[in-house]
PDB file with SEQRES, HELIX, SHEET and CRYST1 records, atoms N, CA, C and O in Angstrom:
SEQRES   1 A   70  UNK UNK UNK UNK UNK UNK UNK UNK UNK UNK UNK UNK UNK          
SEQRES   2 A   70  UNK UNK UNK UNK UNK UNK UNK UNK UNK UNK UNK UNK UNK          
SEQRES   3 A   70  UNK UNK UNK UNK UNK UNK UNK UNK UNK UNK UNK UNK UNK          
SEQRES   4 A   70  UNK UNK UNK UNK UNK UNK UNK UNK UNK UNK UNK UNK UNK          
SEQRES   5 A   70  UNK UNK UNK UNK UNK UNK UNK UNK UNK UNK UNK UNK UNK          
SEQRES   6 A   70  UNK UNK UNK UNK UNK                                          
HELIX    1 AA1 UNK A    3  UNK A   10  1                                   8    
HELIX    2 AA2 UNK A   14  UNK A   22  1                                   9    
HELIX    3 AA3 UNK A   43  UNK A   49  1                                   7    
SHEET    1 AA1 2 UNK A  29  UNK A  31  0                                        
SHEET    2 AA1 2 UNK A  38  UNK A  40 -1                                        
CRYST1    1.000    1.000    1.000  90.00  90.00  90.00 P 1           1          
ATOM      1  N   UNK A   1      67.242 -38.878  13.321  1.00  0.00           N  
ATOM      2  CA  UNK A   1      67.316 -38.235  12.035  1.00  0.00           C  
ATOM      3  C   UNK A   1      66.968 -36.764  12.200  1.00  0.00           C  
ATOM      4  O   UNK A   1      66.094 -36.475  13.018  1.00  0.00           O  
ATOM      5  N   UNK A   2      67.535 -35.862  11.541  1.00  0.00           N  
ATOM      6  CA  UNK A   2      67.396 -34.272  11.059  1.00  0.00           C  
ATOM      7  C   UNK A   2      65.830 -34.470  10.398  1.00  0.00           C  
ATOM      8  O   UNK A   2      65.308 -35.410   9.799  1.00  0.00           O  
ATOM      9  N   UNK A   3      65.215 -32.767  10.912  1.00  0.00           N  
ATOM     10  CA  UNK A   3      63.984 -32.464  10.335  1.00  0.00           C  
ATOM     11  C   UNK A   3      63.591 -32.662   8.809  1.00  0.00           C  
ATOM     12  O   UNK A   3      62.585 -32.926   8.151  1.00  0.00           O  
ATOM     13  N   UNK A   4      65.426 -32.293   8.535  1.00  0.00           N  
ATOM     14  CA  UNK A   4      65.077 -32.441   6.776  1.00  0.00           C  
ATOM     15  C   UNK A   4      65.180 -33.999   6.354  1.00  0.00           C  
ATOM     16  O   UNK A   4      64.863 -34.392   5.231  1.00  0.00           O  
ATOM     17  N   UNK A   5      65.680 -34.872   7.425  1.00  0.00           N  
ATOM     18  CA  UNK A   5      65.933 -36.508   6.387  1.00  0.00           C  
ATOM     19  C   UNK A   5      64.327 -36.931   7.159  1.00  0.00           C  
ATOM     20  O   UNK A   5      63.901 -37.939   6.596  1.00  0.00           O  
ATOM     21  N   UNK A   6      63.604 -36.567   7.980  1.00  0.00           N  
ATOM     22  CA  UNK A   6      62.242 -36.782   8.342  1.00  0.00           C  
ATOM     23  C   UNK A   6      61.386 -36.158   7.201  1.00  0.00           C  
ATOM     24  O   UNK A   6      60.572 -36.978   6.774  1.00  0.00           O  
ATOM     25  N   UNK A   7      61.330 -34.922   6.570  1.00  0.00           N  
ATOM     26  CA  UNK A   7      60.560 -34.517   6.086  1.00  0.00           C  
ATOM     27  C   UNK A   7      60.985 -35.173   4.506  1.00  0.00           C  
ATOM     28  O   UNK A   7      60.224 -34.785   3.619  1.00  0.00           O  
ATOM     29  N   UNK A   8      62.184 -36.186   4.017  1.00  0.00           N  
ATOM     30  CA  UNK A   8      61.914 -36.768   2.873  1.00  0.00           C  
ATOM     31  C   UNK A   8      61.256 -38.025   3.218  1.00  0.00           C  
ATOM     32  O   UNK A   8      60.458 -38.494   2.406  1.00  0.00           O  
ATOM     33  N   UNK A   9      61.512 -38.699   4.438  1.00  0.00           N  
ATOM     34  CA  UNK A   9      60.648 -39.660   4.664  1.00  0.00           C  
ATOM     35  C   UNK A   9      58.703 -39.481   4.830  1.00  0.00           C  
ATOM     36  O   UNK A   9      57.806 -40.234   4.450  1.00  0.00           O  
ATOM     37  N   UNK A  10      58.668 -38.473   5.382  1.00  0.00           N  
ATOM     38  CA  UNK A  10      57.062 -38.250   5.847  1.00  0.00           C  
ATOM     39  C   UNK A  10      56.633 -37.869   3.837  1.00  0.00           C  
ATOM     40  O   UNK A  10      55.644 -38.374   3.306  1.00  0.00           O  
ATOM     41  N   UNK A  11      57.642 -36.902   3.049  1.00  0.00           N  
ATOM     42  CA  UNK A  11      56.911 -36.310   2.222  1.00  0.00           C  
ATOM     43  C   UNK A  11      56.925 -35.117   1.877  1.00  0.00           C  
ATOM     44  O   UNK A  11      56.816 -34.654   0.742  1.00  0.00           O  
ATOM     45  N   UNK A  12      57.086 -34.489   3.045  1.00  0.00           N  
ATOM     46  CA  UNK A  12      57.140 -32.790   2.417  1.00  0.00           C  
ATOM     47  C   UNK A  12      58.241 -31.686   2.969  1.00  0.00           C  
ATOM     48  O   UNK A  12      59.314 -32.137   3.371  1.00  0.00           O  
ATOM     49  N   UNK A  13      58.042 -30.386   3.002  1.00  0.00           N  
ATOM     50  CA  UNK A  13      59.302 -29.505   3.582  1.00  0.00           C  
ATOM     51  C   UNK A  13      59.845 -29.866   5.021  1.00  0.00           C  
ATOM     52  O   UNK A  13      59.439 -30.538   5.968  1.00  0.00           O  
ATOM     53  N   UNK A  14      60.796 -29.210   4.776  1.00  0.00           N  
ATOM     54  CA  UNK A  14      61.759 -29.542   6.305  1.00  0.00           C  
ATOM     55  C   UNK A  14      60.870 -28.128   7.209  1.00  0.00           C  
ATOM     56  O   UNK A  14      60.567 -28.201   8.400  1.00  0.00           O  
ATOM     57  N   UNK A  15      60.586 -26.952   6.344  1.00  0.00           N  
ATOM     58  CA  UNK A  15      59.799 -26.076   7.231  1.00  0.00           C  
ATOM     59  C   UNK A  15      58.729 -26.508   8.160  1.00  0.00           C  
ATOM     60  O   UNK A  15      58.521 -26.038   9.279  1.00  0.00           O  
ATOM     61  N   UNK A  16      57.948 -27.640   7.459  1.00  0.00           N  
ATOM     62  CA  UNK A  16      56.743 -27.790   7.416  1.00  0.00           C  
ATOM     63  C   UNK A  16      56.695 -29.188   8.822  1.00  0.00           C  
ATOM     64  O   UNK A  16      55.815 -29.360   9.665  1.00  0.00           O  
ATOM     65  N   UNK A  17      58.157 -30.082   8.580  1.00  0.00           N  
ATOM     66  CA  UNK A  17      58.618 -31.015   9.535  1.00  0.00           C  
ATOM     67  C   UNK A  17      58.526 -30.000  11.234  1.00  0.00           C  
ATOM     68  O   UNK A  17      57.946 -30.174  12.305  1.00  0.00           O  
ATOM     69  N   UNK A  18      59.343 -29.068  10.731  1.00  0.00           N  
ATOM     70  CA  UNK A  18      59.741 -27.959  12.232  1.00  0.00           C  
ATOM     71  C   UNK A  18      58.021 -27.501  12.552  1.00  0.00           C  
ATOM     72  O   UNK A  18      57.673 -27.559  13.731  1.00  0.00           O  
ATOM     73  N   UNK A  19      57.213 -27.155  11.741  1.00  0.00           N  
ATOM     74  CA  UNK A  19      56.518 -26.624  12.273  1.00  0.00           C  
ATOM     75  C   UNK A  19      55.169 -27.617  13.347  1.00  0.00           C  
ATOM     76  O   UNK A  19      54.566 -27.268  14.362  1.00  0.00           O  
ATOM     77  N   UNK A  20      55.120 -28.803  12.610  1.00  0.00           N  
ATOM     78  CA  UNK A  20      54.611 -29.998  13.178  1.00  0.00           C  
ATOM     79  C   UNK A  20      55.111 -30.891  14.604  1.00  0.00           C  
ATOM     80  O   UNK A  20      54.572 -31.699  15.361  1.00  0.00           O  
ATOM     81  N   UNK A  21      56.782 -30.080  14.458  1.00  0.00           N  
ATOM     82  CA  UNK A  21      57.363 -30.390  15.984  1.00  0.00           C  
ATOM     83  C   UNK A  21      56.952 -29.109  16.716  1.00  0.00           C  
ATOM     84  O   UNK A  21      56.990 -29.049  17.945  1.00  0.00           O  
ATOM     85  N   UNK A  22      56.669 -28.373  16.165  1.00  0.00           N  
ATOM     86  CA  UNK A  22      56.266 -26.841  17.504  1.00  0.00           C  
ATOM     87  C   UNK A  22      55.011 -27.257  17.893  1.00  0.00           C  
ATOM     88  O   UNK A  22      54.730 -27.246  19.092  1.00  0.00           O  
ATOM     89  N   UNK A  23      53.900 -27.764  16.745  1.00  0.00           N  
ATOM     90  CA  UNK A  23      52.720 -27.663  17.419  1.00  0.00           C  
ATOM     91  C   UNK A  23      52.657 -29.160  18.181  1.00  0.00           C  
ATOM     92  O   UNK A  23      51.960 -29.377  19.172  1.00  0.00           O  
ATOM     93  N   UNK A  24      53.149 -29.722  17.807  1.00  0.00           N  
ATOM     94  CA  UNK A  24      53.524 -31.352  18.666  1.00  0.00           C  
ATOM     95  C   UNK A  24      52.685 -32.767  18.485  1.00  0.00           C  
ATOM     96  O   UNK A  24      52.201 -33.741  19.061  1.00  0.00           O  
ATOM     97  N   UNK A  25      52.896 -32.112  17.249  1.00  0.00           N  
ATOM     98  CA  UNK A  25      52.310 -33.688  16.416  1.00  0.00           C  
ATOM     99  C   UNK A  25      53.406 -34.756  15.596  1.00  0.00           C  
ATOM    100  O   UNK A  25      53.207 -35.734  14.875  1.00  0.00           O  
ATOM    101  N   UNK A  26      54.797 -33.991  16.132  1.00  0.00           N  
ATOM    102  CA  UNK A  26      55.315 -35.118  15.745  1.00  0.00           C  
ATOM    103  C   UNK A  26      56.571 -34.645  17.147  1.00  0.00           C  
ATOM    104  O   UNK A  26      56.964 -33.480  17.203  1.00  0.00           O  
ATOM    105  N   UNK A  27      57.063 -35.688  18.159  1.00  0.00           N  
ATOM    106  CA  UNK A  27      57.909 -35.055  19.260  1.00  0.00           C  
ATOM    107  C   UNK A  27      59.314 -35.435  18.419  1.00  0.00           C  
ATOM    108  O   UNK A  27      59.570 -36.339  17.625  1.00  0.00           O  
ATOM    109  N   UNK A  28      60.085 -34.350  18.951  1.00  0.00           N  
ATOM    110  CA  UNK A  28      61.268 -34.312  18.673  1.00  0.00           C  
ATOM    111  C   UNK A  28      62.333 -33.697  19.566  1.00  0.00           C  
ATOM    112  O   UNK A  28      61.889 -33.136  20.568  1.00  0.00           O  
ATOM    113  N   UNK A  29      63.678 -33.692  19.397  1.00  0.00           N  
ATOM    114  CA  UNK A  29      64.550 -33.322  20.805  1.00  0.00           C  
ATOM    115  C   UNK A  29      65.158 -32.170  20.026  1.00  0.00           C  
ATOM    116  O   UNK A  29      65.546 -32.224  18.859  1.00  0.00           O  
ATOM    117  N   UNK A  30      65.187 -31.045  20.896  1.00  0.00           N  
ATOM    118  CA  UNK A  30      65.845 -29.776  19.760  1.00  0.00           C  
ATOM    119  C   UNK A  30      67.677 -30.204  20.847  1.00  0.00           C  
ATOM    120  O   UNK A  30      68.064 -30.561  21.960  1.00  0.00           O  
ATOM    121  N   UNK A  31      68.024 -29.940  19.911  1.00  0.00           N  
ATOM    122  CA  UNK A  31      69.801 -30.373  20.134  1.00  0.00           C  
ATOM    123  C   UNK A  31      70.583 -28.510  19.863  1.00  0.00           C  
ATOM    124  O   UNK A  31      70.261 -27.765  18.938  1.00  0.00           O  
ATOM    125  N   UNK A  32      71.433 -28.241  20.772  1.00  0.00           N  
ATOM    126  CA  UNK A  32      72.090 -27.257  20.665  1.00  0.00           C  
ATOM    127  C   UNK A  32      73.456 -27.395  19.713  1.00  0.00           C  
ATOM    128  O   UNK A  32      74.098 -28.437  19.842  1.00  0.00           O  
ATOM    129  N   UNK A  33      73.875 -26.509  18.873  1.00  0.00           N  
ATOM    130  CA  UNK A  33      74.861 -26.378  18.258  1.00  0.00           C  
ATOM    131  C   UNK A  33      75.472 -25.090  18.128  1.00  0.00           C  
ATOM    132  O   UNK A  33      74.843 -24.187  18.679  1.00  0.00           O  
ATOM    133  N   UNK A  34      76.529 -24.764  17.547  1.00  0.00           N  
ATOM    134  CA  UNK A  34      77.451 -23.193  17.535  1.00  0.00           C  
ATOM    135  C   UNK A  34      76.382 -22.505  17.030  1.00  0.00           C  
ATOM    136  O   UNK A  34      75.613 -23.281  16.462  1.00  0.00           O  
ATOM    137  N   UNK A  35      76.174 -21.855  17.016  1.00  0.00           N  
ATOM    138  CA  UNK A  35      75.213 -20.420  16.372  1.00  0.00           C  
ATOM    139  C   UNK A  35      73.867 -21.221  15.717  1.00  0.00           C  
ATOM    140  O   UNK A  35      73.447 -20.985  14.585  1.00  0.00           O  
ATOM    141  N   UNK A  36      73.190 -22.353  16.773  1.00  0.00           N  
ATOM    142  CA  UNK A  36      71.641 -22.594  16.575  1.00  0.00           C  
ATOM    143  C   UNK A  36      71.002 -23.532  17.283  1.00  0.00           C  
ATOM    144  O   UNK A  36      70.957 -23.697  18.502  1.00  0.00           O  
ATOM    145  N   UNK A  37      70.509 -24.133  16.403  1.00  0.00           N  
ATOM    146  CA  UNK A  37      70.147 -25.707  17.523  1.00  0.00           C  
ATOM    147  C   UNK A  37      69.213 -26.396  15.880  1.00  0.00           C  
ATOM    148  O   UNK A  37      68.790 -25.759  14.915  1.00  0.00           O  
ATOM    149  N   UNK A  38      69.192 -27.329  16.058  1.00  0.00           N  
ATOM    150  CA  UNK A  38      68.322 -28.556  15.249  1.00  0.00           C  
ATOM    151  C   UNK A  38      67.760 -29.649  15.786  1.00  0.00           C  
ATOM    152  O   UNK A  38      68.311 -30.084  16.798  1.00  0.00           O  
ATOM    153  N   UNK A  39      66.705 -30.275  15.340  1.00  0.00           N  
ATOM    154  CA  UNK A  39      65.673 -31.310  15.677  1.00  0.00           C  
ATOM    155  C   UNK A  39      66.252 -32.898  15.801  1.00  0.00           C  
ATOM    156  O   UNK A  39      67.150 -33.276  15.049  1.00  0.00           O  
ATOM    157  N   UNK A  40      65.992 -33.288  16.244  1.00  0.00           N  
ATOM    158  CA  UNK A  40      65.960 -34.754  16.433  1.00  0.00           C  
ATOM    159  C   UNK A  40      64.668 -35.391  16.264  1.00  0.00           C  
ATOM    160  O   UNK A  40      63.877 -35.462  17.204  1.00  0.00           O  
ATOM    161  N   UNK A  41      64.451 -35.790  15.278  1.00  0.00           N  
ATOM    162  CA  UNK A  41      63.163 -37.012  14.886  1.00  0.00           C  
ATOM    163  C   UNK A  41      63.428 -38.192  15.297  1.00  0.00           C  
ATOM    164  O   UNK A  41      64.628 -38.349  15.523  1.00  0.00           O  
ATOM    165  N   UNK A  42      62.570 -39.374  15.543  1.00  0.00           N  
ATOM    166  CA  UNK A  42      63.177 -40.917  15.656  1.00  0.00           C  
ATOM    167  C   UNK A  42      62.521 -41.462  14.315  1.00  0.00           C  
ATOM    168  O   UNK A  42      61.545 -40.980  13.740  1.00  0.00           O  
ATOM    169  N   UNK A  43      63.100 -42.322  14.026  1.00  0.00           N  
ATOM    170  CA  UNK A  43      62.155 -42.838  12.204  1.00  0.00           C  
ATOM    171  C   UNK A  43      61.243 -43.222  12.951  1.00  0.00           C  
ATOM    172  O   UNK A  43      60.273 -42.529  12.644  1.00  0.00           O  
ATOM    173  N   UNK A  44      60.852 -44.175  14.060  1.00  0.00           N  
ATOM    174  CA  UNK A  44      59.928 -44.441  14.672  1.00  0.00           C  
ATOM    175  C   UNK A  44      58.540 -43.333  14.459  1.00  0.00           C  
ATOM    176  O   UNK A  44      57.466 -43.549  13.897  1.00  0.00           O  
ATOM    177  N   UNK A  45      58.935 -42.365  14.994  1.00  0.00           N  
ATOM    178  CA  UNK A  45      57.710 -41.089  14.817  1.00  0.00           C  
ATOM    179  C   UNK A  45      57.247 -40.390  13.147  1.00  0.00           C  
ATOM    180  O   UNK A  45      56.110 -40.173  12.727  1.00  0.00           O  
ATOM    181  N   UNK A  46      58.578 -40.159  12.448  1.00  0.00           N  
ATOM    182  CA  UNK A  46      58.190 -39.782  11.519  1.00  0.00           C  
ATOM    183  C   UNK A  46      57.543 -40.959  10.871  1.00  0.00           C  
ATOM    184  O   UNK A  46      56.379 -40.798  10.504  1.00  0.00           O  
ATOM    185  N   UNK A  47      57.992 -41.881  10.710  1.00  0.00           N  
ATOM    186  CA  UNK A  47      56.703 -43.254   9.997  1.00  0.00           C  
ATOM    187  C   UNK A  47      55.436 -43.756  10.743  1.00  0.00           C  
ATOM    188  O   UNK A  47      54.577 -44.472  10.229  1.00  0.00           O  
ATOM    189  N   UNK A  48      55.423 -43.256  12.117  1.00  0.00           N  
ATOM    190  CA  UNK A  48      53.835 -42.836  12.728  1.00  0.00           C  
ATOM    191  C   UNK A  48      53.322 -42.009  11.934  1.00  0.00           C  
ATOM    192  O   UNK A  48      52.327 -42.353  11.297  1.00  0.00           O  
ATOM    193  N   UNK A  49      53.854 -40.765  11.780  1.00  0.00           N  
ATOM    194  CA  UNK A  49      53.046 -39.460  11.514  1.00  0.00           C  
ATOM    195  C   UNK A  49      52.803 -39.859   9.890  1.00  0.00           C  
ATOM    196  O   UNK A  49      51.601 -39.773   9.638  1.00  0.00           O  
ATOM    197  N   UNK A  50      53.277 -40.103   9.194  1.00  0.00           N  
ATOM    198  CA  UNK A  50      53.211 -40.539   7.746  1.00  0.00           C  
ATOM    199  C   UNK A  50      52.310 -41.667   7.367  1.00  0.00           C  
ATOM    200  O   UNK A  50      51.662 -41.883   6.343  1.00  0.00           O  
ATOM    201  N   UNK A  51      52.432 -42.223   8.311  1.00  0.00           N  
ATOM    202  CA  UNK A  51      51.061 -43.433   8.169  1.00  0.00           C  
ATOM    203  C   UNK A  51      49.815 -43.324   8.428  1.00  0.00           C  
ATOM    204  O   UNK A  51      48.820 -43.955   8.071  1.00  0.00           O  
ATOM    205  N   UNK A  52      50.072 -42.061   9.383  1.00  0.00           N  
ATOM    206  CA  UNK A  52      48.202 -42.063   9.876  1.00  0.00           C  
ATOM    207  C   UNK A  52      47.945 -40.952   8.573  1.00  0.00           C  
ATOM    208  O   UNK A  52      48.727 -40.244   7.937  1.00  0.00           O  
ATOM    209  N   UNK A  53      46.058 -41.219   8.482  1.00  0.00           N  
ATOM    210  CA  UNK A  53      45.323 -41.136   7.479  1.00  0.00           C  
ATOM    211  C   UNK A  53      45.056 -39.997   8.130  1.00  0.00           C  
ATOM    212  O   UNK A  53      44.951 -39.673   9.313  1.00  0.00           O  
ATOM    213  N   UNK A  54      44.941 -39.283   6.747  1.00  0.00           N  
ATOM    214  CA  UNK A  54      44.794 -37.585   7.260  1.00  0.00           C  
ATOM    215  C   UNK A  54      43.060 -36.959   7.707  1.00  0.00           C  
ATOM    216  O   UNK A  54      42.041 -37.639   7.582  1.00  0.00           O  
ATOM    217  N   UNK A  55      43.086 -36.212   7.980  1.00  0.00           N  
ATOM    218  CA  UNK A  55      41.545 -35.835   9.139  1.00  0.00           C  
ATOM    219  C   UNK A  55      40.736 -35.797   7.777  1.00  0.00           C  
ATOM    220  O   UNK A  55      39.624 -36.108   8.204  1.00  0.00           O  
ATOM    221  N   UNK A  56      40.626 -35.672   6.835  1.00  0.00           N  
ATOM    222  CA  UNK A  56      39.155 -34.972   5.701  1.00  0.00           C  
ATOM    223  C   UNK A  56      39.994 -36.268   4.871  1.00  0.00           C  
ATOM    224  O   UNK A  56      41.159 -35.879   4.957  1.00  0.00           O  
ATOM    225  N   UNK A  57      40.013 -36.972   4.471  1.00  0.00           N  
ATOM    226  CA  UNK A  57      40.743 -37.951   3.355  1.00  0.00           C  
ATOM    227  C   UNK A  57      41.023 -37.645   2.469  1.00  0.00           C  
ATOM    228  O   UNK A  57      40.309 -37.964   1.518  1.00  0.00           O  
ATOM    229  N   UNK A  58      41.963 -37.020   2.285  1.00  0.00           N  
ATOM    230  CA  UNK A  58      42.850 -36.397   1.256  1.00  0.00           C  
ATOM    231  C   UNK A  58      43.144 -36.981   0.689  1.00  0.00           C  
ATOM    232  O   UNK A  58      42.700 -38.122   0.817  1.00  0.00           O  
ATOM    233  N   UNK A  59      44.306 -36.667  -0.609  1.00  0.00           N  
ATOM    234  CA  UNK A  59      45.570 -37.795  -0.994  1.00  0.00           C  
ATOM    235  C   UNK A  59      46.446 -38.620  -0.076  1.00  0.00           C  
ATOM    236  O   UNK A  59      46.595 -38.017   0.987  1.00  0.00           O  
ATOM    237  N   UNK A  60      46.882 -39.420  -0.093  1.00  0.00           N  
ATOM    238  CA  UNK A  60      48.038 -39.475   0.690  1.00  0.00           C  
ATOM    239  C   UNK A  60      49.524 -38.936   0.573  1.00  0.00           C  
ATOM    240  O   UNK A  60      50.165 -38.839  -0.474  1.00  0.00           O  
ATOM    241  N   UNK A  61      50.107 -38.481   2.331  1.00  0.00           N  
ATOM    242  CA  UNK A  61      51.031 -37.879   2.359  1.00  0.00           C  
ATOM    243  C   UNK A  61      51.957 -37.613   1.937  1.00  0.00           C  
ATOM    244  O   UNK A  61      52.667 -38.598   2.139  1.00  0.00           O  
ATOM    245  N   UNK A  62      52.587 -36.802   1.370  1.00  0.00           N  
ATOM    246  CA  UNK A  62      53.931 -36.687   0.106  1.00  0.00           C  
ATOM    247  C   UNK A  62      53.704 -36.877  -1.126  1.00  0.00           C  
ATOM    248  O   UNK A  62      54.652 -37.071  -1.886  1.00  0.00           O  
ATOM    249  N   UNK A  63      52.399 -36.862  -1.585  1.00  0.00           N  
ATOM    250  CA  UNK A  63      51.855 -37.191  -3.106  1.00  0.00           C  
ATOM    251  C   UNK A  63      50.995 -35.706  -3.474  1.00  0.00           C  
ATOM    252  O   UNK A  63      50.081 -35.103  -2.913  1.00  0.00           O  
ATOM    253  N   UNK A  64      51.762 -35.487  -4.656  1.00  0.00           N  
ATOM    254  CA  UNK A  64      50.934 -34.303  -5.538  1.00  0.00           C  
ATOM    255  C   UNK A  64      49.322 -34.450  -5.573  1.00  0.00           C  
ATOM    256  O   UNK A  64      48.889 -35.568  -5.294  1.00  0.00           O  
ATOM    257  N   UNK A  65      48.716 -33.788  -5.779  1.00  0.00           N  
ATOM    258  CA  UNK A  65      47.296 -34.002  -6.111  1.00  0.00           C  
ATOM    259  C   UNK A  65      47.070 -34.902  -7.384  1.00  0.00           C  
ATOM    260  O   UNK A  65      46.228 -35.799  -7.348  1.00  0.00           O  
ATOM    261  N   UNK A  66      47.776 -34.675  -8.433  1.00  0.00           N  
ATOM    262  CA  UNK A  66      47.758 -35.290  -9.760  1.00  0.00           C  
ATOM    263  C   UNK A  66      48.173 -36.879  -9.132  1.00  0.00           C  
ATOM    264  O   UNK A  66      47.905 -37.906  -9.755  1.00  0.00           O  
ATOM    265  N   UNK A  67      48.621 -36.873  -8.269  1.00  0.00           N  
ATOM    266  CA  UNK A  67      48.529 -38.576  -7.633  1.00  0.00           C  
ATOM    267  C   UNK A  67      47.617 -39.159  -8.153  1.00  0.00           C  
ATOM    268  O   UNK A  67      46.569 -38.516  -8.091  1.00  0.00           O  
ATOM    269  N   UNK A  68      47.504 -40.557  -8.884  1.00  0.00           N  
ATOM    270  CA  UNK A  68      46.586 -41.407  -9.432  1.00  0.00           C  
ATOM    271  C   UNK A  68      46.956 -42.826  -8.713  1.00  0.00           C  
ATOM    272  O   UNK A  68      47.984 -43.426  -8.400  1.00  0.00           O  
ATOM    273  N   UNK A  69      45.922 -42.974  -8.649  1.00  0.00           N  
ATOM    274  CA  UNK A  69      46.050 -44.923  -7.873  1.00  0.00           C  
ATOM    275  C   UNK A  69      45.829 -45.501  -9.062  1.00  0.00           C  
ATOM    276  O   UNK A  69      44.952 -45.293  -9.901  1.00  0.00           O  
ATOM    277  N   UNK A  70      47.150 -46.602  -9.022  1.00  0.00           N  
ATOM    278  CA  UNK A  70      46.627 -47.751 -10.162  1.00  0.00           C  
ATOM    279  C   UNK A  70      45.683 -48.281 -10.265  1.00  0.00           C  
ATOM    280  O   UNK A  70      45.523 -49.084 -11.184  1.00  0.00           O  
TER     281      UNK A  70                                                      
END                                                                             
């Protein structure tokens, strides 16, 4: 999957997907194309990275703050 169909699965921007593959918390394969290149996610990784519980216990991932638990 593309950074951007990872970053509707994880939750948030496709910027924010790319920038999590630079620092390498989520691996991905950069693929060459005519005038660029784009990411390769596996759903495998992006539903790792989306599942683990974030460092200070936040909300969970892809949820507004106004997030309410039933």
């Amino acid at each position: 999957m593309t950074a951007t169909e990872a970053a509707a699965l994880i939750g948030c921007s496709p910027a924010q997907v790319r920038v999590l593959i630079r620092t390498g918390k989520i691996k991905a394969i950069k693929r060459k194309m005519p005038g660029g290149y784009y990411y390769v996610v596996s759903v495998a990784e992006a539903k790792r990275y989306r599942d683990t519980p974030q460092k200070h216990g936040g909300w969970p991932r892809g949820q507004s703050w106004e997030y309410e638990k039933p």
